[in-house]
Amino acid sequence: AGIAASMEIFGISKYISVPFGAFFVWWLVVKGSYKSVEKAFLVACVFYLSYIISGFIVKPDWLEIKTAVLTPALKFDTGMLTMAIGIVGTTIAPWMQFYLQSSIVDKGLKAESYKYARMDVIFGSITVNVVAFFIIMLCAVTLFQNGLKIDTAKDAALALAPLAGNYSSWLFAFGLLNASLFAASILPLSTAYTICEAFGWESSLNTKFVEAPQFYGLYSLLIFLGAGIILLPNVPLIAIMYYSQVINGILLPFVLIFMLLLINDERIMGEYVNGKLMNVISWVTVIILIGLSLTMVISALF
């Protein structure tokens, strides 16, 4: 959906961009090794800088932004609660938890490398929030301040052009395309890893198709099913992108609860069990997420 929406900004039909994008991410993973795929993902991460550059191009009022960040105006209605869960769902998505552990296994990391893997995750967690901040800020100081309602990503990027200049519009579109190609390859990969591990099938990017047919077959099926759905006429792209993240946010506590039970089991983790501070942060996060989900459902019903 993201590939389709971003390329529409450049006037390219989804019937061209989606099949091409699907084939590209399929080829990248099926024909590559773990090392080559990881390099491609790392290069893609660099392009998230386009959102940060766009944020400075619009010349926002930083004093006003500081005030809004420190004293946000919160409305606990269904719309805000749904958006809050969606933001959490896209930032700490359930698939990330599965992908992270599967990729560490596939990479062949040992327990001795744990501290470096942990540093990697912490750095990534900070970076993703910096990028998210600039995406939200960029839309707030342009679209929201001018009272513009958008129905598609194309509306968002085109609206940025007269408000912040063509460069900002193109960078926004490019950032969305990059993020979407990234997600279109990594989400099916996460699912293929998880299902194959559950059934004891071979699941590694360092194998060939014939050596891991279930793994690559499932990955291929998920990509082409996803692309096929988006190619249906009049599919609401923004709604699909938005509500899929809300579902992620609702499902996340279930995944985190089991992860926390596992990581506090000394028989499994030995010396690597969670510390007290990390347990407090983790359980508070889970409780807040469950509370948000329940409040959203009750608000929607009544």
Tab-separated table of C-alpha atoms in Angstrom:
chain	number	residue	atom	x	y	z
A	1	ALA	CA	0.000	0.000	0.000
A	2	GLY	CA	2.872	2.346	0.819
A	3	ILE	CA	4.630	1.648	-2.477
A	4	ALA	CA	1.404	2.339	-4.377
A	5	ALA	CA	0.691	5.549	-2.447
A	6	SER	CA	4.224	6.955	-2.726
A	7	MET	CA	4.576	6.305	-6.461
A	8	GLU	CA	1.170	7.878	-7.167
A	9	ILE	CA	2.786	11.146	-5.997
A	10	PHE	CA	5.106	10.903	-9.029
A	11	GLY	CA	2.169	10.045	-11.304
A	12	ILE	CA	3.009	6.316	-11.574
A	13	SER	CA	0.016	3.954	-11.462
A	14	LYS	CA	-0.120	1.295	-8.762
A	15	TYR	CA	-0.569	-1.291	-11.535
A	16	ILE	CA	3.044	-0.569	-12.503
A	17	SER	CA	4.670	0.255	-9.134
A	18	VAL	CA	3.199	-2.578	-7.042
A	19	PRO	CA	4.182	-5.530	-9.306
A	20	PHE	CA	7.643	-4.004	-9.811
A	21	GLY	CA	8.069	-3.393	-6.066
A	22	ALA	CA	6.854	-6.917	-5.220
A	23	PHE	CA	9.281	-8.492	-7.681
A	24	PHE	CA	12.167	-6.357	-6.373
A	25	VAL	CA	11.729	-7.320	-2.700
A	26	TRP	CA	11.176	-10.988	-3.701
A	27	TRP	CA	14.368	-11.003	-5.784
A	28	LEU	CA	16.369	-9.223	-3.063
A	29	VAL	CA	15.674	-11.915	-0.459
A	30	VAL	CA	15.368	-15.074	-2.564
A	31	LYS	CA	18.535	-14.438	-4.563
A	32	GLY	CA	20.596	-12.909	-1.741
A	33	SER	CA	22.350	-14.184	1.392
A	34	TYR	CA	21.859	-12.896	4.936
A	35	LYS	CA	24.885	-10.604	4.531
A	36	SER	CA	23.676	-9.038	1.262
A	37	VAL	CA	20.102	-8.610	2.535
A	38	GLU	CA	21.339	-6.986	5.759
A	39	LYS	CA	23.491	-4.544	3.761
A	40	ALA	CA	20.479	-3.591	1.632
A	41	PHE	CA	18.410	-2.988	4.790
A	42	LEU	CA	21.170	-0.865	6.338
A	43	VAL	CA	21.384	1.273	3.183
A	44	ALA	CA	17.599	1.694	3.286
A	45	CYS	CA	17.870	2.939	6.894
A	46	VAL	CA	20.104	5.816	5.759
A	47	PHE	CA	17.315	7.171	3.528
A	48	TYR	CA	15.076	7.780	6.542
A	49	LEU	CA	17.157	10.945	6.875
A	50	SER	CA	14.937	12.374	4.108
A	51	TYR	CA	12.184	12.955	6.701
A	52	ILE	CA	14.602	14.825	8.997
A	53	ILE	CA	15.818	16.996	6.095
A	54	SER	CA	12.181	17.724	5.134
A	55	GLY	CA	11.512	18.753	8.739
A	56	PHE	CA	14.200	21.453	8.609
A	57	ILE	CA	13.191	22.614	5.100
A	58	VAL	CA	9.734	23.690	6.379
A	59	LYS	CA	11.409	26.042	8.934
A	60	PRO	CA	9.107	25.245	11.878
A	61	ASP	CA	8.661	27.357	15.004
A	62	TRP	CA	10.874	25.318	17.358
A	63	LEU	CA	9.689	27.194	20.454
A	64	GLU	CA	6.079	26.296	19.707
A	65	ILE	CA	7.086	22.681	19.031
A	66	LYS	CA	8.967	22.515	22.346
A	67	THR	CA	5.839	23.766	24.164
A	68	ALA	CA	3.615	21.238	22.366
A	69	VAL	CA	5.992	18.345	23.149
A	70	LEU	CA	6.296	19.236	26.859
A	71	THR	CA	2.600	20.105	27.367
A	72	PRO	CA	0.582	18.190	24.741
A	73	ALA	CA	-3.166	18.801	24.393
A	74	LEU	CA	-4.639	15.333	24.922
A	75	LYS	CA	-8.233	14.335	24.142
A	76	PHE	CA	-9.176	10.875	25.324
A	77	ASP	CA	-11.721	10.274	22.565
A	78	THR	CA	-11.917	7.298	20.189
A	79	GLY	CA	-9.952	9.044	17.430
A	80	MET	CA	-6.981	9.965	19.618
A	81	LEU	CA	-6.899	6.590	21.381
A	82	THR	CA	-7.003	4.731	18.056
A	83	MET	CA	-4.169	6.909	16.696
A	84	ALA	CA	-2.125	6.379	19.885
A	85	ILE	CA	-2.453	2.603	19.575
A	86	GLY	CA	-1.595	2.841	15.855
A	87	ILE	CA	1.569	4.853	16.593
A	88	VAL	CA	2.644	2.289	19.202
A	89	GLY	CA	1.730	-0.537	16.805
A	90	THR	CA	3.946	0.814	14.052
A	91	THR	CA	6.831	1.646	16.414
A	92	ILE	CA	6.966	-1.537	18.542
A	93	ALA	CA	5.186	-3.894	16.122
A	94	PRO	CA	4.770	-7.592	17.081
A	95	TRP	CA	6.586	-8.699	13.904
A	96	MET	CA	9.708	-6.806	15.030
A	97	GLN	CA	10.047	-8.999	18.128
A	98	PHE	CA	9.983	-12.164	16.005
A	99	TYR	CA	12.210	-10.774	13.259
A	100	LEU	CA	14.855	-9.566	15.707
A	101	GLN	CA	15.399	-12.940	17.359
A	102	SER	CA	15.206	-14.843	14.043
A	103	SER	CA	17.731	-12.569	12.345
A	104	ILE	CA	20.155	-12.909	15.273
A	105	VAL	CA	19.944	-16.699	14.930
A	106	ASP	CA	20.359	-16.488	11.138
A	107	LYS	CA	23.343	-14.175	11.554
A	108	GLY	CA	24.958	-16.759	13.831
A	109	LEU	CA	25.542	-14.447	16.806
A	110	LYS	CA	26.718	-16.068	20.058
A	111	ALA	CA	25.942	-15.159	23.668
A	112	GLU	CA	29.260	-13.286	23.850
A	113	SER	CA	27.884	-10.809	21.275
A	114	TYR	CA	24.784	-10.068	23.374
A	115	LYS	CA	25.954	-6.649	24.605
A	116	TYR	CA	26.613	-5.488	21.025
A	117	ALA	CA	23.231	-6.762	19.817
A	118	ARG	CA	21.634	-4.918	22.750
A	119	MET	CA	23.465	-1.683	21.855
A	120	ASP	CA	22.256	-2.119	18.279
A	121	VAL	CA	18.627	-2.393	19.450
A	122	ILE	CA	18.910	0.611	21.795
A	123	PHE	CA	20.453	2.766	19.031
A	124	GLY	CA	17.690	1.661	16.631
A	125	SER	CA	14.991	2.425	19.213
A	126	ILE	CA	16.265	5.988	19.640
A	127	THR	CA	16.664	6.525	15.885
A	128	VAL	CA	13.149	5.331	15.029
A	129	ASN	CA	11.633	7.814	17.494
A	130	VAL	CA	13.690	10.712	16.110
A	131	VAL	CA	12.448	9.882	12.579
A	132	ALA	CA	8.854	9.456	13.818
A	133	PHE	CA	9.049	12.843	15.570
A	134	PHE	CA	10.036	14.575	12.319
A	135	ILE	CA	7.276	12.839	10.319
A	136	ILE	CA	4.639	13.969	12.839
A	137	MET	CA	6.108	17.467	13.160
A	138	LEU	CA	6.344	17.882	9.379
A	139	CYS	CA	2.664	17.057	8.883
A	140	ALA	CA	1.594	19.141	11.911
A	141	VAL	CA	3.272	22.403	10.825
A	142	THR	CA	2.125	22.118	7.213
A	143	LEU	CA	-1.055	20.078	6.713
A	144	PHE	CA	-2.667	20.502	10.145
A	145	GLN	CA	-1.873	24.216	10.560
A	146	ASN	CA	-3.413	24.915	7.155
A	147	GLY	CA	-6.524	22.837	7.897
A	148	LEU	CA	-5.880	20.387	5.055
A	149	LYS	CA	-7.680	17.043	5.142
A	150	ILE	CA	-5.921	14.224	3.311
A	151	ASP	CA	-7.344	10.956	2.020
A	152	THR	CA	-4.209	9.560	0.368
A	153	ALA	CA	-0.432	9.814	0.762
A	154	LYS	CA	-0.461	11.589	-2.590
A	155	ASP	CA	-2.652	14.321	-1.042
A	156	ALA	CA	-0.127	14.709	1.796
A	157	ALA	CA	2.940	15.057	-0.419
A	158	LEU	CA	1.246	17.328	-2.990
A	159	ALA	CA	-0.083	19.562	-0.206
A	160	LEU	CA	3.470	19.943	1.103
A	161	ALA	CA	4.686	21.406	-2.221
A	162	PRO	CA	3.030	24.867	-1.987
A	163	LEU	CA	3.547	24.991	1.796
A	164	ALA	CA	7.144	23.804	2.054
A	165	GLY	CA	8.430	23.577	-1.524
A	166	ASN	CA	8.788	20.800	-4.091
A	167	TYR	CA	11.902	19.369	-2.459
A	168	SER	CA	10.034	18.693	0.779
A	169	SER	CA	7.204	17.036	-1.168
A	170	TRP	CA	9.604	14.778	-3.096
A	171	LEU	CA	11.598	13.879	0.022
A	172	PHE	CA	8.369	12.936	1.817
A	173	ALA	CA	7.351	10.720	-1.112
A	174	PHE	CA	10.806	9.152	-1.322
A	175	GLY	CA	10.828	8.485	2.429
A	176	LEU	CA	7.468	6.712	2.170
A	177	LEU	CA	8.652	4.626	-0.804
A	178	ASN	CA	11.834	3.624	1.022
A	179	ALA	CA	9.964	2.710	4.224
A	180	SER	CA	7.406	0.726	2.223
A	181	LEU	CA	9.970	-1.290	0.237
A	182	PHE	CA	11.735	-1.987	3.531
A	183	ALA	CA	8.513	-3.167	5.197
A	184	ALA	CA	7.324	-5.152	2.153
A	185	SER	CA	10.444	-7.322	2.350
A	186	ILE	CA	10.928	-7.545	6.120
A	187	LEU	CA	7.348	-8.287	7.271
A	188	PRO	CA	6.806	-11.400	5.107
A	189	LEU	CA	10.339	-12.446	6.068
A	190	SER	CA	9.440	-12.188	9.759
A	191	THR	CA	6.318	-14.334	9.234
A	192	ALA	CA	8.217	-16.932	7.193
A	193	TYR	CA	10.915	-17.146	9.893
A	194	THR	CA	8.352	-17.569	12.682
A	195	ILE	CA	6.153	-20.191	11.007
A	196	CYS	CA	9.114	-22.254	9.789
A	197	GLU	CA	10.692	-22.192	13.259
A	198	ALA	CA	7.378	-23.328	14.777
A	199	PHE	CA	7.192	-26.344	12.431
A	200	GLY	CA	10.918	-27.127	12.534
A	201	TRP	CA	11.495	-26.302	8.853
A	202	GLU	CA	14.728	-24.834	7.518
A	203	SER	CA	14.603	-21.026	7.736
A	204	SER	CA	17.720	-19.157	6.694
A	205	LEU	CA	18.655	-16.569	4.098
A	206	ASN	CA	21.935	-18.434	3.653
A	207	THR	CA	20.120	-21.370	2.036
A	208	LYS	CA	18.910	-21.793	-1.550
A	209	PHE	CA	15.224	-22.131	-2.526
A	210	VAL	CA	15.518	-25.923	-2.947
A	211	GLU	CA	17.110	-26.256	0.514
A	212	ALA	CA	14.339	-24.298	2.287
A	213	PRO	CA	11.235	-24.558	0.042
A	214	GLN	CA	8.732	-23.890	2.854
A	215	PHE	CA	10.610	-20.769	3.984
A	216	TYR	CA	10.994	-19.194	0.541
A	217	GLY	CA	7.609	-20.483	-0.654
A	218	LEU	CA	5.819	-18.841	2.268
A	219	TYR	CA	7.783	-15.612	1.799
A	220	SER	CA	6.879	-15.525	-1.922
A	221	LEU	CA	3.206	-16.290	-1.240
A	222	LEU	CA	2.892	-13.491	1.330
A	223	ILE	CA	4.455	-10.900	-0.985
A	224	PHE	CA	2.276	-11.750	-3.966
A	225	LEU	CA	-0.901	-12.021	-1.865
A	226	GLY	CA	-0.202	-8.585	-0.358
A	227	ALA	CA	0.500	-7.070	-3.772
A	228	GLY	CA	-2.611	-8.736	-5.231
A	229	ILE	CA	-4.914	-7.237	-2.590
A	230	ILE	CA	-3.539	-3.727	-3.199
A	231	LEU	CA	-4.123	-4.105	-6.956
A	232	LEU	CA	-7.868	-4.569	-6.408
A	233	PRO	CA	-9.821	-1.519	-7.672
A	234	ASN	CA	-10.673	1.263	-5.191
A	235	VAL	CA	-8.730	-0.244	-2.294
A	236	PRO	CA	-8.412	2.398	0.495
A	237	LEU	CA	-4.616	2.606	0.817
A	238	ILE	CA	-4.426	4.993	3.789
A	239	ALA	CA	-7.079	3.039	5.730
A	240	ILE	CA	-5.190	-0.229	5.126
A	241	MET	CA	-1.904	1.289	6.304
A	242	TYR	CA	-3.541	2.930	9.327
A	243	TYR	CA	-5.756	0.148	10.679
A	244	SER	CA	-3.128	-2.562	10.133
A	245	GLN	CA	-0.961	-0.641	12.621
A	246	VAL	CA	-3.862	-0.318	15.076
A	247	ILE	CA	-4.257	-4.126	14.959
A	248	ASN	CA	-0.492	-4.395	15.594
A	249	GLY	CA	-0.879	-2.198	18.679
A	250	ILE	CA	-3.767	-4.280	20.041
A	251	LEU	CA	-1.891	-7.565	19.525
A	252	LEU	CA	1.408	-6.305	20.955
A	253	PRO	CA	0.671	-6.851	24.696
A	254	PHE	CA	0.041	-10.573	24.091
A	255	VAL	CA	3.464	-10.954	22.454
A	256	LEU	CA	5.233	-8.867	25.119
A	257	ILE	CA	3.680	-10.786	28.039
A	258	PHE	CA	5.027	-14.119	26.759
A	259	MET	CA	8.400	-12.532	25.950
A	260	LEU	CA	8.668	-11.177	29.494
A	261	LEU	CA	7.782	-14.557	30.986
A	262	LEU	CA	10.509	-16.169	28.856
A	263	ILE	CA	13.194	-13.570	29.557
A	264	ASN	CA	12.633	-13.886	33.333
A	265	ASP	CA	12.975	-17.685	33.301
A	266	GLU	CA	16.452	-18.457	34.671
A	267	ARG	CA	16.324	-22.022	33.282
A	268	ILE	CA	16.244	-20.548	29.752
A	269	MET	CA	18.132	-17.260	30.119
A	270	GLY	CA	20.671	-18.015	32.847
A	271	GLU	CA	22.614	-14.816	33.645
A	272	TYR	CA	20.796	-12.896	30.896
A	273	VAL	CA	17.453	-12.612	32.719
A	274	ASN	CA	15.852	-9.154	32.820
A	275	GLY	CA	17.029	-6.716	35.480
A	276	LYS	CA	14.560	-5.070	37.897
A	277	LEU	CA	14.526	-1.703	36.102
A	278	MET	CA	13.936	-3.279	32.679
A	279	ASN	CA	11.121	-5.423	34.141
A	280	VAL	CA	9.422	-2.359	35.642
A	281	ILE	CA	9.655	-0.449	32.304
A	282	SER	CA	8.444	-3.482	30.331
A	283	TRP	CA	5.462	-4.349	32.538
A	284	VAL	CA	4.379	-0.689	32.780
A	285	THR	CA	4.498	-0.540	28.956
A	286	VAL	CA	2.303	-3.663	28.711
A	287	ILE	CA	-0.219	-2.323	31.262
A	288	ILE	CA	-0.445	1.044	29.451
A	289	LEU	CA	-0.997	-0.703	26.093
A	290	ILE	CA	-3.736	-2.937	27.512
A	291	GLY	CA	-5.334	0.117	29.136
A	292	LEU	CA	-5.254	2.070	25.837
A	293	SER	CA	-6.832	-0.843	23.932
A	294	LEU	CA	-9.619	-1.365	26.501
A	295	THR	CA	-10.334	2.372	26.718
A	296	MET	CA	-10.501	2.617	22.903
A	297	VAL	CA	-12.987	-0.296	22.682
A	298	ILE	CA	-15.173	1.107	25.502
A	299	SER	CA	-15.040	4.609	23.952
A	300	ALA	CA	-16.056	3.234	20.535
A	301	LEU	CA	-18.954	1.253	22.017
A	302	PHE	CA	-20.388	4.010	24.232
